[in-house]
Amino acid sequence: MSIQLNNQALWCEFGLIGGDWVSNGSQGFYHVVNPSDGKPIAELPRMGKTEAEGAIHAATKALPEWQAFTAKERALILRRWYEAILEHADDLAKIMTYEQGKPLHEAKAEILYAASFVEWYAEEGKRVHGEILQTSRLDQRHLVLKQPVGVGAGITPWNFPSAMLTRKVAPALAAGCTFILKPAEDTPMSALALARLAIHAGLPRGVLSVLTGSREDAIAIGPILSKSPLVRKLSFTGSAAVGKKLLEQSASTVKKVSLELGGCAPLIVFNDADIKVAVAGTMASKFRNAGQTCVCANRILVQKNIYNRFLEAIESAVSELKVGDGFEEGVTIGPLINKKGLEKVDEHVRDAERKGATLIKGGKPASHIGEQFYEPTILHNVEPSMLVMSEETFGPVLPIMSFDTEEEAIAIANDTPAGLAGYFFTQDAGRLFRVGEALEYGIVVANSGIFSTETIPFGGVKEAGLGREGARQGIEEWCETKFFCVGGL
Ligand code: ADP
């Protein structure tokens, strides 16, 4: 292990089952690799049925103890966890860059974002209120209780290894649920470091378990979590294909399911947009995390009269990007997460070219830097039928097409089942509201490319998912509503 941390204990080559750090896996071991050079950086246990069932058992056993804490007592532990994340932010950012590849300054920003969910839900947990309703019978009183769902499970992706974790774990714990986490096989080290800090903050044994393993193990662990009657909620962030499978598997136990699945975000620039704002917003939305975010602008639609000016300005902004290892000073685009990711990006670009798009910039792997780097790419004259316009590319590729009318742009933008995030740029107040209301997305952003904070409800419509994370809504998802009738009065 070559990474130097201030607190070396945050590098955990173990899983966590019911309060015990476990170094052996029932399925053997697998390597976590650095996407920047493909070299192994850690050897982790490959877990399966035995460990998943052990974690479910521990989470079930720990539930009464955790629920016997008052909301304020749980909040105090979360608050200590939040402070520990801030204290170790530099180490946590290094771990993330090492296993995920994103530039160090982006990793640091993600750690602060991840911490913000812990802070928010430490506060929000104290404000989960029920209701006393007006009674319809004088001999009865009608109450609404908000109670924790029970044992929760979360399966998280590699693109935001820390924030996607705290966005699920913090509200669940604050509500009084216990939790079993299965982090992505590519980025478990961030999850394990956060778990180490949570235990240190005083989380009782069994309240949080972390199952490690390869992709093959995830496929085996998924059904154990989703089909167990003891697990009362499953929260997943990842691909639509896996999300749909987990939803199907969860049907047998009718458990609560939250899904945050991919997007195919449109970004519309109208003739009346402030071009500087539009270019800055497009760059921020598209190129953060090398284009590997589910809210990345995937399809850029630019109105005819502003098209040439926008193209010129965006080309110049893209020229400023620097591809390289995330630890290197000044780098803005790190490697893609794995070979499969790189092949998908390249296939999208090749498909667009075959179907008549024009390549303005980039368009191939940056092999001189490493095997998993891709050049920032601009394509124009693209069509909705191309893969870059109809599927999530998850890479640093900017496909731009022109349109004539507002109606046309809205129709193209809405022509997708992936209703997660949509962006548009305009300075016309009427259009601002018309387009904002017409876009069929869970998140609509006008005149900005960045919006994520812990205080907003994040989630999609149509096939982009179920439920919301963040904000007040995020903790509601971990609560059941009980109607309590007191009669005979
Ligand atoms: P990606 O293709 O971007 O890696 P996935 O949806 O495949 O997105 O992965 C997101 C998370 O889902 C990861 O933690 C991964 O291990 C997990 N996963 C993948 N396949 C399955 C499955 N069949 N059942 C449960 N979890 C899975």
PDB file of N, CA and C and ligand atoms in Angstrom, residues 155-158 182-186 214-215 218-219 221-223 236-240 242-243 245-246 249 340 394, ligand 1:
ATOM      1  N   ILE A 155     -27.223  -0.112  -1.551  1.00  0.00           N
ATOM      2  CA  ILE A 155     -26.212  -0.518  -2.530  1.00  0.00           C
ATOM      3  C   ILE A 155     -25.807   0.755  -3.260  1.00  0.00           C
ATOM      4  N   THR A 156     -24.504   1.077  -3.218  1.00  0.00           N
ATOM      5  CA  THR A 156     -24.066   2.388  -3.699  1.00  0.00           C
ATOM      6  C   THR A 156     -23.113   2.262  -4.892  1.00  0.00           C
ATOM      7  N   PRO A 157     -22.998   3.340  -5.680  1.00  0.00           N
ATOM      8  CA  PRO A 157     -22.173   3.317  -6.884  1.00  0.00           C
ATOM      9  C   PRO A 157     -20.769   3.870  -6.624  1.00  0.00           C
ATOM     10  N   TRP A 158     -19.938   3.805  -7.657  1.00  0.00           N
ATOM     11  CA  TRP A 158     -18.536   4.200  -7.518  1.00  0.00           C
ATOM     12  C   TRP A 158     -18.306   5.673  -7.859  1.00  0.00           C
ATOM     13  N   LYS A 182     -23.661  -2.146   0.938  1.00  0.00           N
ATOM     14  CA  LYS A 182     -22.836  -2.861  -0.046  1.00  0.00           C
ATOM     15  C   LYS A 182     -22.292  -1.790  -0.991  1.00  0.00           C
ATOM     16  N   PRO A 183     -21.062  -1.296  -0.734  1.00  0.00           N
ATOM     17  CA  PRO A 183     -20.505  -0.264  -1.620  1.00  0.00           C
ATOM     18  C   PRO A 183     -20.070  -0.879  -2.950  1.00  0.00           C
ATOM     19  N   ALA A 184     -19.847  -0.036  -3.936  1.00  0.00           N
ATOM     20  CA  ALA A 184     -19.409  -0.519  -5.250  1.00  0.00           C
ATOM     21  C   ALA A 184     -18.061  -1.221  -5.114  1.00  0.00           C
ATOM     22  N   GLU A 185     -17.872  -2.263  -5.904  1.00  0.00           N
ATOM     23  CA  GLU A 185     -16.631  -3.046  -5.833  1.00  0.00           C
ATOM     24  C   GLU A 185     -15.411  -2.201  -6.197  1.00  0.00           C
ATOM     25  N   ASP A 186     -15.607  -1.173  -7.039  1.00  0.00           N
ATOM     26  CA  ASP A 186     -14.471  -0.339  -7.467  1.00  0.00           C
ATOM     27  C   ASP A 186     -14.003   0.615  -6.366  1.00  0.00           C
ATOM     28  N   SER A 214     -16.568  -8.499  -5.020  1.00  0.00           N
ATOM     29  CA  SER A 214     -16.433  -8.175  -6.438  1.00  0.00           C
ATOM     30  C   SER A 214     -17.827  -7.999  -7.057  1.00  0.00           C
ATOM     31  N   ARG A 215     -17.863  -7.688  -8.337  1.00  0.00           N
ATOM     32  CA  ARG A 215     -19.125  -7.574  -9.060  1.00  0.00           C
ATOM     33  C   ARG A 215     -19.932  -8.878  -8.970  1.00  0.00           C
ATOM     34  N   ALA A 218     -21.588  -9.035  -5.724  1.00  0.00           N
ATOM     35  CA  ALA A 218     -22.735  -8.113  -5.645  1.00  0.00           C
ATOM     36  C   ALA A 218     -23.977  -8.799  -6.196  1.00  0.00           C
ATOM     37  N   ILE A 219     -23.788  -9.569  -7.261  1.00  0.00           N
ATOM     38  CA  ILE A 219     -24.925 -10.254  -7.891  1.00  0.00           C
ATOM     39  C   ILE A 219     -25.493 -11.323  -6.945  1.00  0.00           C
ATOM     40  N   ILE A 221     -25.117 -11.116  -3.490  1.00  0.00           N
ATOM     41  CA  ILE A 221     -25.574 -10.453  -2.252  1.00  0.00           C
ATOM     42  C   ILE A 221     -26.914  -9.732  -2.490  1.00  0.00           C
ATOM     43  N   GLY A 222     -27.081  -9.169  -3.705  1.00  0.00           N
ATOM     44  CA  GLY A 222     -28.292  -8.398  -4.035  1.00  0.00           C
ATOM     45  C   GLY A 222     -29.575  -9.116  -3.646  1.00  0.00           C
ATOM     46  N   PRO A 223     -29.802 -10.342  -4.131  1.00  0.00           N
ATOM     47  CA  PRO A 223     -31.053 -11.026  -3.817  1.00  0.00           C
ATOM     48  C   PRO A 223     -31.206 -11.373  -2.338  1.00  0.00           C
ATOM     49  N   PHE A 236     -31.098   2.024  -3.477  1.00  0.00           N
ATOM     50  CA  PHE A 236     -30.080   1.714  -4.484  1.00  0.00           C
ATOM     51  C   PHE A 236     -29.802   2.936  -5.350  1.00  0.00           C
ATOM     52  N   THR A 237     -28.536   3.176  -5.634  1.00  0.00           N
ATOM     53  CA  THR A 237     -28.157   4.155  -6.654  1.00  0.00           C
ATOM     54  C   THR A 237     -27.254   3.436  -7.638  1.00  0.00           C
ATOM     55  N   GLY A 238     -27.611   3.496  -8.909  1.00  0.00           N
ATOM     56  CA  GLY A 238     -26.797   2.826  -9.915  1.00  0.00           C
ATOM     57  C   GLY A 238     -27.527   2.763 -11.244  1.00  0.00           C
ATOM     58  N   SER A 239     -27.240   1.715 -12.001  1.00  0.00           N
ATOM     59  CA  SER A 239     -27.798   1.640 -13.351  1.00  0.00           C
ATOM     60  C   SER A 239     -29.268   1.227 -13.315  1.00  0.00           C
ATOM     61  N   ALA A 240     -29.990   1.607 -14.375  1.00  0.00           N
ATOM     62  CA  ALA A 240     -31.410   1.274 -14.470  1.00  0.00           C
ATOM     63  C   ALA A 240     -31.591  -0.241 -14.529  1.00  0.00           C
ATOM     64  N   VAL A 242     -29.817  -2.711 -13.188  1.00  0.00           N
ATOM     65  CA  VAL A 242     -29.692  -3.349 -11.870  1.00  0.00           C
ATOM     66  C   VAL A 242     -30.840  -2.880 -10.957  1.00  0.00           C
ATOM     67  N   GLY A 243     -31.193  -1.615 -11.031  1.00  0.00           N
ATOM     68  CA  GLY A 243     -32.289  -1.084 -10.207  1.00  0.00           C
ATOM     69  C   GLY A 243     -33.595  -1.822 -10.470  1.00  0.00           C
ATOM     70  N   LYS A 245     -33.922  -4.820 -11.617  1.00  0.00           N
ATOM     71  CA  LYS A 245     -33.785  -6.187 -11.102  1.00  0.00           C
ATOM     72  C   LYS A 245     -34.051  -6.202  -9.588  1.00  0.00           C
ATOM     73  N   LEU A 246     -33.478  -5.231  -8.871  1.00  0.00           N
ATOM     74  CA  LEU A 246     -33.646  -5.196  -7.415  1.00  0.00           C
ATOM     75  C   LEU A 246     -35.103  -4.916  -7.042  1.00  0.00           C
ATOM     76  N   GLN A 249     -36.892  -8.139  -7.440  1.00  0.00           N
ATOM     77  CA  GLN A 249     -36.548  -9.061  -6.351  1.00  0.00           C
ATOM     78  C   GLN A 249     -37.210  -8.638  -5.039  1.00  0.00           C
ATOM     79  N   LYS A 340     -14.555  -1.020 -19.058  1.00  0.00           N
ATOM     80  CA  LYS A 340     -15.927  -1.098 -19.569  1.00  0.00           C
ATOM     81  C   LYS A 340     -16.475   0.329 -19.784  1.00  0.00           C
ATOM     82  N   PHE A 394     -21.712   8.847 -19.709  1.00  0.00           N
ATOM     83  CA  PHE A 394     -20.833   8.724 -18.535  1.00  0.00           C
ATOM     84  C   PHE A 394     -19.368   8.925 -18.902  1.00  0.00           C
TER      85      PHE A 394
HETATM   86  P1  ADP B   1     -22.295   0.643 -12.933  1.00  0.00           P
HETATM   87  O1  ADP B   1     -22.526  -0.093 -14.210  1.00  0.00           O
HETATM   88  O2  ADP B   1     -22.186   2.100 -13.096  1.00  0.00           O
HETATM   89  O3  ADP B   1     -21.207   0.059 -12.096  1.00  0.00           O
HETATM   90  P2  ADP B   1     -24.285  -0.752 -11.473  1.00  0.00           P
HETATM   91  O4  ADP B   1     -25.735  -0.517 -11.352  1.00  0.00           O
HETATM   92  O5  ADP B   1     -23.874  -1.959 -12.235  1.00  0.00           O
HETATM   93  O6  ADP B   1     -23.642   0.530 -12.100  1.00  0.00           O
HETATM   94  O7  ADP B   1     -23.616  -0.825 -10.029  1.00  0.00           O
HETATM   95  C1  ADP B   1     -24.035  -0.036  -8.939  1.00  0.00           C
HETATM   96  C2  ADP B   1     -23.967  -0.870  -7.678  1.00  0.00           C
HETATM   97  O8  ADP B   1     -24.785  -2.031  -7.839  1.00  0.00           O
HETATM   98  C3  ADP B   1     -22.585  -1.403  -7.325  1.00  0.00           C
HETATM   99  O9  ADP B   1     -22.458  -1.403  -5.905  1.00  0.00           O
HETATM  100  C4  ADP B   1     -22.618  -2.831  -7.830  1.00  0.00           C
HETATM  101  O10 ADP B   1     -21.753  -3.706  -7.126  1.00  0.00           O
HETATM  102  C5  ADP B   1     -24.044  -3.209  -7.542  1.00  0.00           C
HETATM  103  N1  ADP B   1     -24.590  -4.288  -8.366  1.00  0.00           N
HETATM  104  C6  ADP B   1     -24.282  -4.609  -9.639  1.00  0.00           C
HETATM  105  N2  ADP B   1     -25.032  -5.641 -10.070  1.00  0.00           N
HETATM  106  C7  ADP B   1     -25.841  -6.003  -9.026  1.00  0.00           C
HETATM  107  C8  ADP B   1     -26.862  -6.980  -8.831  1.00  0.00           C
HETATM  108  N3  ADP B   1     -27.230  -7.819  -9.805  1.00  0.00           N
HETATM  109  N4  ADP B   1     -27.470  -7.037  -7.621  1.00  0.00           N
HETATM  110  C9  ADP B   1     -27.126  -6.176  -6.649  1.00  0.00           C
HETATM  111  N5  ADP B   1     -26.197  -5.218  -6.772  1.00  0.00           N
HETATM  112  C10 ADP B   1     -25.554  -5.126  -7.942  1.00  0.00           C
END
